Amino acid sequence: MAAEPFPTGGPPGRVFFERAEFTRILNLYGRMVAAGEWKDYAIDPLPDACVFSVFRRASEAPAYRIEKRPSMARKQGAWAVIGEGGMILKRGHDLAQVLTLFDSRRFRVVD
């Protein structure tokens, strides 16, 4: 019997982040909060995906969504970062590789 690539760990029919994945996302979130970029977050476990939404202010629409969709794992990759307008900014099979999108955004030239 083959091991499930993305075990849910919760009730059947829901997708959740694994501990290592969630730790990596929260480390990024902590860095961005310290930089003053992000203010709040929300987690939505859905039947087909788990979404970590990031907000610049608590009353706004999410600035970014980090999504885990196991159904896309064999196609374009289970991980995606989606921007404010719903545009997919980066997609891939590895969470660390997908989150490198935010590394380039952390450093800006200030006059």
Tab-separated table of C-alpha atoms in Angstrom:
chain	number	residue	atom	x	y	z
A	1	MET	CA	0.000	0.000	0.000
A	2	ALA	CA	1.497	3.331	-1.064
A	3	ALA	CA	1.834	6.159	1.427
A	4	GLU	CA	-0.400	9.157	0.893
A	5	PRO	CA	1.809	12.101	-0.287
A	6	PHE	CA	-0.234	14.686	1.630
A	7	PRO	CA	-1.889	13.037	4.646
A	8	THR	CA	-4.698	15.118	6.098
A	9	GLY	CA	-4.247	14.207	9.760
A	10	GLY	CA	-7.767	15.460	10.424
A	11	PRO	CA	-11.295	14.412	9.624
A	12	PRO	CA	-11.761	12.766	6.226
A	13	GLY	CA	-12.554	15.182	3.431
A	14	ARG	CA	-10.477	18.094	4.752
A	15	VAL	CA	-6.961	19.185	3.799
A	16	PHE	CA	-4.604	20.537	6.481
A	17	PHE	CA	-0.993	21.721	6.662
A	18	GLU	CA	1.517	19.324	8.162
A	19	ARG	CA	3.542	20.591	11.122
A	20	ALA	CA	6.751	21.216	9.097
A	21	GLU	CA	4.801	23.036	6.368
A	22	PHE	CA	2.959	25.181	8.882
A	23	THR	CA	6.215	26.011	10.697
A	24	ARG	CA	7.818	27.175	7.444
A	25	ILE	CA	4.800	29.368	6.622
A	26	LEU	CA	4.701	30.869	10.134
A	27	ASN	CA	8.445	31.621	9.994
A	28	LEU	CA	7.861	33.586	6.789
A	29	TYR	CA	4.857	35.306	8.360
A	30	GLY	CA	6.919	36.305	11.413
A	31	ARG	CA	9.652	37.816	9.240
A	32	MET	CA	7.125	39.811	7.231
A	33	VAL	CA	5.347	41.057	10.364
A	34	ALA	CA	8.694	42.170	11.784
A	35	ALA	CA	9.357	44.037	8.527
A	36	GLY	CA	5.977	45.764	8.833
A	37	GLU	CA	4.591	44.219	5.624
A	38	TRP	CA	1.877	41.954	7.043
A	39	LYS	CA	-0.519	42.441	9.958
A	40	ASP	CA	-2.911	39.474	10.181
A	41	TYR	CA	-3.572	35.982	8.829
A	42	ALA	CA	-6.348	33.418	8.488
A	43	ILE	CA	-6.334	29.660	7.898
A	44	ASP	CA	-9.123	27.976	5.955
A	45	PRO	CA	-9.161	24.153	5.820
A	46	LEU	CA	-11.405	23.322	2.873
A	47	PRO	CA	-12.463	19.949	1.453
A	48	ASP	CA	-10.002	20.207	-1.468
A	49	ALA	CA	-7.406	22.721	-0.206
A	50	CYS	CA	-5.921	24.418	2.828
A	51	VAL	CA	-5.433	28.174	2.504
A	52	PHE	CA	-3.195	30.474	4.559
A	53	SER	CA	-4.363	34.037	3.824
A	54	VAL	CA	-2.196	37.051	4.655
A	55	PHE	CA	-3.558	40.539	5.263
A	56	ARG	CA	-1.914	43.948	5.300
A	57	ARG	CA	-4.786	45.177	7.490
A	58	ALA	CA	-7.389	43.067	9.244
A	59	SER	CA	-10.303	44.692	7.395
A	60	GLU	CA	-8.984	44.140	3.847
A	61	ALA	CA	-9.111	41.312	1.375
A	62	PRO	CA	-6.055	39.051	1.621
A	63	ALA	CA	-2.887	40.391	0.036
A	64	TYR	CA	-1.588	36.853	-0.592
A	65	ARG	CA	-2.923	33.338	-0.261
A	66	ILE	CA	-0.643	30.340	0.186
A	67	GLU	CA	-2.598	27.298	-0.954
A	68	LYS	CA	-2.003	23.587	-0.630
A	69	ARG	CA	-4.071	21.586	-3.148
A	70	PRO	CA	-3.121	17.889	-3.088
A	71	SER	CA	-5.238	17.253	-6.198
A	72	MET	CA	-2.746	19.360	-8.218
A	73	ALA	CA	0.348	17.560	-6.851
A	74	ARG	CA	0.947	15.471	-9.976
A	75	LYS	CA	0.055	18.229	-12.420
A	76	GLN	CA	1.433	21.705	-11.698
A	77	GLY	CA	2.341	21.225	-8.049
A	78	ALA	CA	0.342	21.190	-4.843
A	79	TRP	CA	1.575	24.612	-3.669
A	80	ALA	CA	0.604	28.035	-5.014
A	81	VAL	CA	0.956	31.671	-3.988
A	82	ILE	CA	-1.968	33.751	-5.198
A	83	GLY	CA	-1.971	37.559	-5.258
A	84	GLU	CA	-4.704	40.075	-4.470
A	85	GLY	CA	-6.365	39.915	-7.866
A	86	GLY	CA	-6.497	36.116	-7.893
A	87	MET	CA	-3.432	35.821	-10.122
A	88	ILE	CA	-1.199	32.812	-9.442
A	89	LEU	CA	2.214	34.328	-8.713
A	90	LYS	CA	4.122	31.067	-8.232
A	91	ARG	CA	3.237	27.377	-8.276
A	92	GLY	CA	5.318	24.310	-7.554
A	93	HIS	CA	5.799	20.926	-5.950
A	94	ASP	CA	7.988	22.145	-3.059
A	95	LEU	CA	6.798	24.650	-0.448
A	96	ALA	CA	10.285	26.087	0.149
A	97	GLN	CA	10.721	26.756	-3.572
A	98	VAL	CA	7.309	28.445	-3.827
A	99	LEU	CA	7.957	30.677	-0.806
A	100	THR	CA	11.156	32.035	-2.402
A	101	LEU	CA	8.793	34.488	-4.121
A	102	PHE	CA	8.756	36.493	-0.890
A	103	ASP	CA	12.551	36.563	-0.502
A	104	SER	CA	12.948	39.004	-3.368
A	105	ARG	CA	10.149	41.223	-2.016
A	106	ARG	CA	11.682	41.642	1.455
A	107	PHE	CA	14.569	43.806	0.357
A	108	ARG	CA	13.827	47.142	-1.252
A	109	VAL	CA	16.021	50.072	-2.190
A	110	VAL	CA	15.209	53.071	-0.007
A	111	ASP	CA	16.251	56.597	-1.020
